[in-house]
PDB file of C-alpha atoms in Angstrom:
ATOM      1  CA  GLY A  18      61.287 120.342  62.575  1.00  0.00           C
ATOM      2  CA  ALA A  19      64.509 119.122  64.188  1.00  0.00           C
ATOM      3  CA  VAL A  20      65.713 116.874  61.368  1.00  0.00           C
ATOM      4  CA  VAL A  21      69.099 115.201  61.484  1.00  0.00           C
ATOM      5  CA  SER A  22      70.519 113.643  58.358  1.00  0.00           C
ATOM      6  CA  GLN A  23      73.225 110.977  58.532  1.00  0.00           C
ATOM      7  CA  HIS A  24      75.164 109.634  55.545  1.00  0.00           C
ATOM      8  CA  PRO A  25      75.951 107.113  54.336  1.00  0.00           C
ATOM      9  CA  SER A  26      73.335 104.715  55.673  1.00  0.00           C
ATOM     10  CA  TRP A  27      75.375 101.620  54.772  1.00  0.00           C
ATOM     11  CA  VAL A  28      79.043 101.114  54.030  1.00  0.00           C
ATOM     12  CA  ILE A  29      80.879  97.947  53.068  1.00  0.00           C
ATOM     13  CA  CYS A  30      84.611  98.262  52.601  1.00  0.00           C
ATOM     14  CA  LYS A  31      87.914  96.440  52.837  1.00  0.00           C
ATOM     15  CA  SER A  32      90.011  96.239  55.956  1.00  0.00           C
ATOM     16  CA  GLY A  33      92.439  99.146  56.220  1.00  0.00           C
ATOM     17  CA  THR A  34      90.116 101.657  54.595  1.00  0.00           C
ATOM     18  CA  SER A  35      89.171 104.868  56.382  1.00  0.00           C
ATOM     19  CA  VAL A  36      85.464 105.666  56.408  1.00  0.00           C
ATOM     20  CA  LYS A  37      83.851 109.048  56.996  1.00  0.00           C
ATOM     21  CA  ILE A  38      80.298 109.391  58.307  1.00  0.00           C
ATOM     22  CA  GLU A  39      78.513 112.732  58.186  1.00  0.00           C
ATOM     23  CA  CYS A  40      75.858 114.017  60.537  1.00  0.00           C
ATOM     24  CA  ARG A  41      73.959 117.171  59.609  1.00  0.00           C
ATOM     25  CA  SER A  42      71.271 119.113  61.425  1.00  0.00           C
ATOM     26  CA  LEU A  43      69.059 120.363  58.611  1.00  0.00           C
ATOM     27  CA  ASP A  44      66.782 122.884  60.279  1.00  0.00           C
ATOM     28  CA  PHE A  45      68.458 123.881  63.525  1.00  0.00           C
ATOM     29  CA  GLN A  46      71.865 124.758  64.857  1.00  0.00           C
ATOM     30  CA  ALA A  47      73.377 121.915  66.808  1.00  0.00           C
ATOM     31  CA  THR A  48      75.512 123.174  69.635  1.00  0.00           C
ATOM     32  CA  THR A  49      76.285 119.613  70.635  1.00  0.00           C
ATOM     33  CA  MET A  50      76.448 116.417  68.632  1.00  0.00           C
ATOM     34  CA  PHE A  51      76.780 112.918  69.990  1.00  0.00           C
ATOM     35  CA  TRP A  52      78.152 109.777  68.379  1.00  0.00           C
ATOM     36  CA  TYR A  53      76.939 106.374  69.468  1.00  0.00           C
ATOM     37  CA  ARG A  54      77.765 102.825  68.564  1.00  0.00           C
ATOM     38  CA  GLN A  55      75.438  99.895  68.929  1.00  0.00           C
ATOM     39  CA  PHE A  56      76.678  96.345  69.219  1.00  0.00           C
ATOM     40  CA  PRO A  57      74.274  93.512  68.353  1.00  0.00           C
ATOM     41  CA  LYS A  58      71.502  93.139  70.912  1.00  0.00           C
ATOM     42  CA  GLN A  59      72.927  95.910  73.058  1.00  0.00           C
ATOM     43  CA  SER A  60      71.951  99.486  73.707  1.00  0.00           C
ATOM     44  CA  LEU A  61      73.459 102.655  72.351  1.00  0.00           C
ATOM     45  CA  MET A  62      76.947 103.205  73.673  1.00  0.00           C
ATOM     46  CA  LEU A  63      78.076 106.821  73.798  1.00  0.00           C
ATOM     47  CA  MET A  64      81.412 107.175  72.033  1.00  0.00           C
ATOM     48  CA  ALA A  65      81.970 110.895  72.181  1.00  0.00           C
ATOM     49  CA  THR A  66      80.359 114.264  72.648  1.00  0.00           C
ATOM     50  CA  SER A  67      81.371 117.142  70.430  1.00  0.00           C
ATOM     51  CA  ASN A  68      80.697 120.827  70.779  1.00  0.00           C
ATOM     52  CA  GLU A  69      80.997 123.092  67.772  1.00  0.00           C
ATOM     53  CA  GLY A  70      84.455 124.535  67.411  1.00  0.00           C
ATOM     54  CA  SER A  71      86.094 122.509  70.144  1.00  0.00           C
ATOM     55  CA  LYS A  72      87.663 119.087  70.561  1.00  0.00           C
ATOM     56  CA  ALA A  73      85.393 116.144  71.146  1.00  0.00           C
ATOM     57  CA  THR A  74      85.129 114.542  74.574  1.00  0.00           C
ATOM     58  CA  TYR A  75      85.650 110.814  74.236  1.00  0.00           C
ATOM     59  CA  GLU A  76      84.244 108.204  76.572  1.00  0.00           C
ATOM     60  CA  GLN A  77      86.558 105.878  78.401  1.00  0.00           C
ATOM     61  CA  GLY A  78      87.784 103.084  76.188  1.00  0.00           C
ATOM     62  CA  VAL A  79      87.131 104.872  72.886  1.00  0.00           C
ATOM     63  CA  GLU A  80      90.330 105.483  70.910  1.00  0.00           C
ATOM     64  CA  LYS A  81      90.417 109.088  69.764  1.00  0.00           C
ATOM     65  CA  ASP A  82      93.030 108.331  67.113  1.00  0.00           C
ATOM     66  CA  LYS A  83      90.846 105.586  65.726  1.00  0.00           C
ATOM     67  CA  PHE A  84      87.577 107.492  65.729  1.00  0.00           C
ATOM     68  CA  LEU A  85      88.265 111.046  64.586  1.00  0.00           C
ATOM     69  CA  ILE A  86      85.457 113.476  65.254  1.00  0.00           C
ATOM     70  CA  ASN A  87      85.196 116.925  63.734  1.00  0.00           C
ATOM     71  CA  HIS A  88      82.445 119.416  64.540  1.00  0.00           C
ATOM     72  CA  ALA A  89      83.498 122.346  62.410  1.00  0.00           C
ATOM     73  CA  SER A  90      80.128 124.063  62.105  1.00  0.00           C
ATOM     74  CA  LEU A  91      76.818 124.279  63.924  1.00  0.00           C
ATOM     75  CA  THR A  92      75.209 121.980  61.368  1.00  0.00           C
ATOM     76  CA  LEU A  93      77.851 119.367  60.605  1.00  0.00           C
ATOM     77  CA  SER A  94      79.826 116.794  62.519  1.00  0.00           C
ATOM     78  CA  THR A  95      81.855 113.978  60.998  1.00  0.00           C
ATOM     79  CA  LEU A  96      83.122 110.696  62.382  1.00  0.00           C
ATOM     80  CA  THR A  97      86.051 109.109  60.568  1.00  0.00           C
ATOM     81  CA  VAL A  98      86.883 105.502  61.360  1.00  0.00           C
ATOM     82  CA  THR A  99      90.562 105.329  60.454  1.00  0.00           C
ATOM     83  CA  SER A 100      92.130 102.156  59.092  1.00  0.00           C
ATOM     84  CA  ALA A 101      88.972 100.210  59.807  1.00  0.00           C
ATOM     85  CA  HIS A 102      89.156  96.534  60.723  1.00  0.00           C
ATOM     86  CA  PRO A 103      86.422  93.884  60.973  1.00  0.00           C
ATOM     87  CA  GLU A 104      86.018  94.518  64.707  1.00  0.00           C
ATOM     88  CA  ASP A 105      84.944  98.077  63.852  1.00  0.00           C
ATOM     89  CA  SER A 106      81.913  96.711  62.036  1.00  0.00           C
ATOM     90  CA  SER A 107      78.907  98.053  63.849  1.00  0.00           C
ATOM     91  CA  PHE A 108      75.941 100.393  63.723  1.00  0.00           C
ATOM     92  CA  TYR A 109      76.937 104.016  64.287  1.00  0.00           C
ATOM     93  CA  ILE A 110      74.342 106.680  64.979  1.00  0.00           C
ATOM     94  CA  CYS A 111      74.644 110.386  65.613  1.00  0.00           C
ATOM     95  CA  SER A 112      72.378 112.807  67.379  1.00  0.00           C
ATOM     96  CA  ALA A 113      72.260 116.571  67.746  1.00  0.00           C
ATOM     97  CA  ARG A 114      70.973 118.934  70.340  1.00  0.00           C
ATOM     98  CA  ALA A 115      70.176 122.609  69.955  1.00  0.00           C
ATOM     99  CA  ALA A 116      71.435 123.980  73.248  1.00  0.00           C
ATOM    100  CA  TYR A 117      73.005 123.055  76.550  1.00  0.00           C
ATOM    101  CA  SER A 118      69.704 122.515  78.314  1.00  0.00           C
ATOM    102  CA  ASN A 119      67.016 119.917  78.805  1.00  0.00           C
ATOM    103  CA  GLN A 120      66.320 119.734  75.106  1.00  0.00           C
ATOM    104  CA  PRO A 121      66.071 116.191  73.730  1.00  0.00           C
ATOM    105  CA  GLN A 122      68.495 114.820  71.202  1.00  0.00           C
ATOM    106  CA  HIS A 123      67.417 114.376  67.613  1.00  0.00           C
ATOM    107  CA  PHE A 124      68.827 111.318  65.942  1.00  0.00           C
ATOM    108  CA  GLY A 125      70.044 110.516  62.463  1.00  0.00           C
ATOM    109  CA  ASP A 126      69.042 107.240  60.832  1.00  0.00           C
ATOM    110  CA  GLY A 127      72.362 105.585  61.578  1.00  0.00           C
ATOM    111  CA  THR A 128      75.130 104.054  59.488  1.00  0.00           C
ATOM    112  CA  ARG A 129      75.719 100.336  59.246  1.00  0.00           C
ATOM    113  CA  LEU A 130      79.442  99.767  58.739  1.00  0.00           C
ATOM    114  CA  SER A 131      80.699  96.392  57.533  1.00  0.00           C
ATOM    115  CA  ILE A 132      84.435  95.852  57.211  1.00  0.00           C
ATOM    116  CA  LEU A 133      85.493  92.805  55.198  1.00  0.00           C
TER     117      LEU A 133
ATOM    118  CA  ILE B  16      79.860 106.389  82.606  1.00  0.00           C
ATOM    119  CA  LEU B  17      76.465 106.009  84.290  1.00  0.00           C
ATOM    120  CA  ASN B  18      75.004 102.603  85.038  1.00  0.00           C
ATOM    121  CA  VAL B  19      71.484 102.746  83.625  1.00  0.00           C
ATOM    122  CA  GLU B  20      69.252  99.696  83.925  1.00  0.00           C
ATOM    123  CA  GLN B  21      65.950  99.071  82.252  1.00  0.00           C
ATOM    124  CA  SER B  22      63.564  96.259  82.997  1.00  0.00           C
ATOM    125  CA  PRO B  23      62.179  94.097  81.680  1.00  0.00           C
ATOM    126  CA  GLN B  24      64.454  93.564  78.672  1.00  0.00           C
ATOM    127  CA  SER B  25      61.520  92.481  76.541  1.00  0.00           C
ATOM    128  CA  LEU B  26      57.805  92.338  76.905  1.00  0.00           C
ATOM    129  CA  HIS B  27      54.978  90.809  74.893  1.00  0.00           C
ATOM    130  CA  VAL B  28      51.463  92.050  75.590  1.00  0.00           C
ATOM    131  CA  GLN B  29      48.083  91.627  73.976  1.00  0.00           C
ATOM    132  CA  GLU B  30      46.476  94.543  72.183  1.00  0.00           C
ATOM    133  CA  GLY B  31      44.447  96.536  74.694  1.00  0.00           C
ATOM    134  CA  ASP B  32      46.570  95.577  77.700  1.00  0.00           C
ATOM    135  CA  SER B  33      48.195  98.288  79.763  1.00  0.00           C
ATOM    136  CA  THR B  34      51.864  97.905  80.579  1.00  0.00           C
ATOM    137  CA  ASN B  35      54.739  99.618  82.308  1.00  0.00           C
ATOM    138  CA  PHE B  36      58.499  99.364  82.531  1.00  0.00           C
ATOM    139  CA  THR B  37      61.277 100.761  84.645  1.00  0.00           C
ATOM    140  CA  CYS B  38      64.429 102.798  84.219  1.00  0.00           C
ATOM    141  CA  SER B  39      66.899 102.879  87.139  1.00  0.00           C
ATOM    142  CA  PHE B  40      69.826 105.280  87.306  1.00  0.00           C
ATOM    143  CA  PRO B  41      72.247 106.759  89.857  1.00  0.00           C
ATOM    144  CA  SER B  42      70.515 109.601  91.668  1.00  0.00           C
ATOM    145  CA  SER B  43      73.653 111.691  92.166  1.00  0.00           C
ATOM    146  CA  ASN B  44      74.583 114.387  89.627  1.00  0.00           C
ATOM    147  CA  PHE B  45      71.173 114.066  88.035  1.00  0.00           C
ATOM    148  CA  TYR B  46      70.170 116.699  85.509  1.00  0.00           C
ATOM    149  CA  ALA B  47      67.310 115.314  83.425  1.00  0.00           C
ATOM    150  CA  LEU B  48      65.788 112.015  82.336  1.00  0.00           C
ATOM    151  CA  HIS B  49      64.889 111.392  78.710  1.00  0.00           C
ATOM    152  CA  TRP B  50      62.652 108.695  77.252  1.00  0.00           C
ATOM    153  CA  TYR B  51      62.907 107.684  73.601  1.00  0.00           C
ATOM    154  CA  ARG B  52      60.963 105.294  71.401  1.00  0.00           C
ATOM    155  CA  TRP B  53      62.974 103.434  68.769  1.00  0.00           C
ATOM    156  CA  GLU B  54      60.998 101.670  66.070  1.00  0.00           C
ATOM    157  CA  THR B  55      62.688  99.233  63.721  1.00  0.00           C
ATOM    158  CA  ALA B  56      64.249 100.916  60.679  1.00  0.00           C
ATOM    159  CA  LYS B  57      63.654 104.388  62.114  1.00  0.00           C
ATOM    160  CA  SER B  58      65.710 106.719  64.259  1.00  0.00           C
ATOM    161  CA  PRO B  59      64.968 107.119  67.992  1.00  0.00           C
ATOM    162  CA  GLU B  60      62.163 109.555  68.693  1.00  0.00           C
ATOM    163  CA  ALA B  61      62.077 111.699  71.823  1.00  0.00           C
ATOM    164  CA  LEU B  62      59.047 111.068  74.046  1.00  0.00           C
ATOM    165  CA  PHE B  63      59.658 112.951  77.288  1.00  0.00           C
ATOM    166  CA  VAL B  64      62.217 115.045  79.101  1.00  0.00           C
ATOM    167  CA  MET B  65      61.750 115.182  82.862  1.00  0.00           C
ATOM    168  CA  THR B  66      63.751 117.089  85.429  1.00  0.00           C
ATOM    169  CA  LEU B  67      61.860 117.474  88.691  1.00  0.00           C
ATOM    170  CA  ASN B  68      61.299 114.854  91.357  1.00  0.00           C
ATOM    171  CA  GLY B  69      57.670 113.793  91.153  1.00  0.00           C
ATOM    172  CA  ASP B  70      57.359 114.970  87.561  1.00  0.00           C
ATOM    173  CA  GLU B  71      54.693 113.258  85.505  1.00  0.00           C
ATOM    174  CA  LYS B  72      54.429 113.705  81.743  1.00  0.00           C
ATOM    175  CA  LYS B  73      51.753 112.429  79.387  1.00  0.00           C
ATOM    176  CA  LYS B  74      51.514 112.071  75.617  1.00  0.00           C
ATOM    177  CA  GLY B  75      48.339 110.369  74.467  1.00  0.00           C
ATOM    178  CA  ARG B  76      48.243 106.883  75.974  1.00  0.00           C
ATOM    179  CA  ILE B  77      51.839 107.071  77.175  1.00  0.00           C
ATOM    180  CA  SER B  78      52.884 108.615  80.459  1.00  0.00           C
ATOM    181  CA  ALA B  79      55.996 108.677  82.607  1.00  0.00           C
ATOM    182  CA  THR B  80      56.885 109.446  86.199  1.00  0.00           C
ATOM    183  CA  LEU B  81      60.174 110.392  87.787  1.00  0.00           C
ATOM    184  CA  ASN B  82      61.716 109.825  91.213  1.00  0.00           C
ATOM    185  CA  THR B  83      65.103 111.537  91.366  1.00  0.00           C
ATOM    186  CA  LYS B  84      65.706 110.766  95.035  1.00  0.00           C
ATOM    187  CA  GLU B  85      65.678 107.023  94.533  1.00  0.00           C
ATOM    188  CA  GLY B  86      66.779 107.121  90.908  1.00  0.00           C
ATOM    189  CA  TYR B  87      63.996 105.599  88.850  1.00  0.00           C
ATOM    190  CA  SER B  88      61.413 106.420  86.236  1.00  0.00           C
ATOM    191  CA  TYR B  89      58.388 104.457  85.081  1.00  0.00           C
ATOM    192  CA  LEU B  90      56.905 104.514  81.600  1.00  0.00           C
ATOM    193  CA  TYR B  91      53.264 103.505  81.283  1.00  0.00           C
ATOM    194  CA  ILE B  92      51.303 102.624  78.161  1.00  0.00           C
ATOM    195  CA  LYS B  93      47.555 102.424  78.506  1.00  0.00           C
ATOM    196  CA  GLY B  94      45.614 100.208  76.119  1.00  0.00           C
ATOM    197  CA  SER B  95      48.621  99.066  74.077  1.00  0.00           C
ATOM    198  CA  GLN B  96      48.275  99.061  70.295  1.00  0.00           C
ATOM    199  CA  PRO B  97      50.385  97.217  67.690  1.00  0.00           C
ATOM    200  CA  GLU B  98      51.904 100.540  66.636  1.00  0.00           C
ATOM    201  CA  ASP B  99      53.357 100.885  70.141  1.00  0.00           C
ATOM    202  CA  SER B 100      55.715  97.990  69.354  1.00  0.00           C
ATOM    203  CA  ALA B 101      59.230  99.420  69.639  1.00  0.00           C
ATOM    204  CA  THR B 102      62.235  99.575  71.913  1.00  0.00           C
ATOM    205  CA  TYR B 103      61.849 102.155  74.659  1.00  0.00           C
ATOM    206  CA  LEU B 104      65.089 103.720  75.815  1.00  0.00           C
ATOM    207  CA  CYS B 105      65.734 105.916  78.808  1.00  0.00           C
ATOM    208  CA  ALA B 106      68.726 108.204  79.131  1.00  0.00           C
ATOM    209  CA  PRO B 107      69.594 110.257  82.172  1.00  0.00           C
ATOM    210  CA  ASN B 108      71.905 113.108  81.418  1.00  0.00           C
ATOM    211  CA  THR B 109      74.422 114.733  83.667  1.00  0.00           C
ATOM    212  CA  GLY B 110      75.062 118.090  82.101  1.00  0.00           C
ATOM    213  CA  ASN B 111      75.905 117.496  78.470  1.00  0.00           C
ATOM    214  CA  GLN B 112      76.397 113.727  78.546  1.00  0.00           C
ATOM    215  CA  PHE B 113      73.727 111.115  77.922  1.00  0.00           C
ATOM    216  CA  TYR B 114      73.924 107.445  78.845  1.00  0.00           C
ATOM    217  CA  PHE B 115      71.308 105.126  77.432  1.00  0.00           C
ATOM    218  CA  GLY B 116      69.847 102.115  79.172  1.00  0.00           C
ATOM    219  CA  THR B 117      69.684  98.768  77.399  1.00  0.00           C
ATOM    220  CA  GLY B 118      66.069  99.404  76.474  1.00  0.00           C
ATOM    221  CA  THR B 119      62.813  97.521  76.848  1.00  0.00           C
ATOM    222  CA  SER B 120      61.623  95.843  73.671  1.00  0.00           C
ATOM    223  CA  LEU B 121      57.829  95.914  73.553  1.00  0.00           C
ATOM    224  CA  THR B 122      55.800  93.742  71.198  1.00  0.00           C
ATOM    225  CA  VAL B 123      52.057  94.269  71.108  1.00  0.00           C
ATOM    226  CA  ILE B 124      50.232  91.254  69.720  1.00  0.00           C
ATOM    227  CA  PRO B 125      47.064  92.052  67.745  1.00  0.00           C
TER     228      PRO B 125
END
């Protein structure tokens, strides 16, 4: 149980393109979804926390207009990197949690984004 | 943003050795401490969730302890096996926000 599916797993695109990444909880309802970014040889950096039906809470230093997050249903959250540039190239990974409690997060497999 | 530190950054041990590593975090506004194992080419897998000071959790050869007053948690692996090779991440959460440490990369040499 507790499967999270993230797509696509790898994206290569030209500078200026907008890229959408989907995160789906397949067998549970995700009250909260998290989006992380990992820079080379560093840990997971929390970008934003989103609760179903409300606006995402962005961490300090993360541009909300650049990284659009939508959590329209209890099983789907999307991250759109708008007008991506080479510095946006990174590994992005989502996670989902069933309830506001001590439940662990369940992670997707991540998306490797390469902007040329 | 919470300052979460894990040490050591990397560790190489021989198969059969026991090992342990540390997660340090601010003790104020503490809610729970999570440990994850992240194997290469897989997604992070939840190991433990601990909330109470003095908590000790065990899963097979892996166990963890928690000290919320001083802000640290230890993860222990008894009799390490090659399949234990992974990055071990800790993440304290304050309410609904999680902040991951930099991780300890463990390599178990057969």
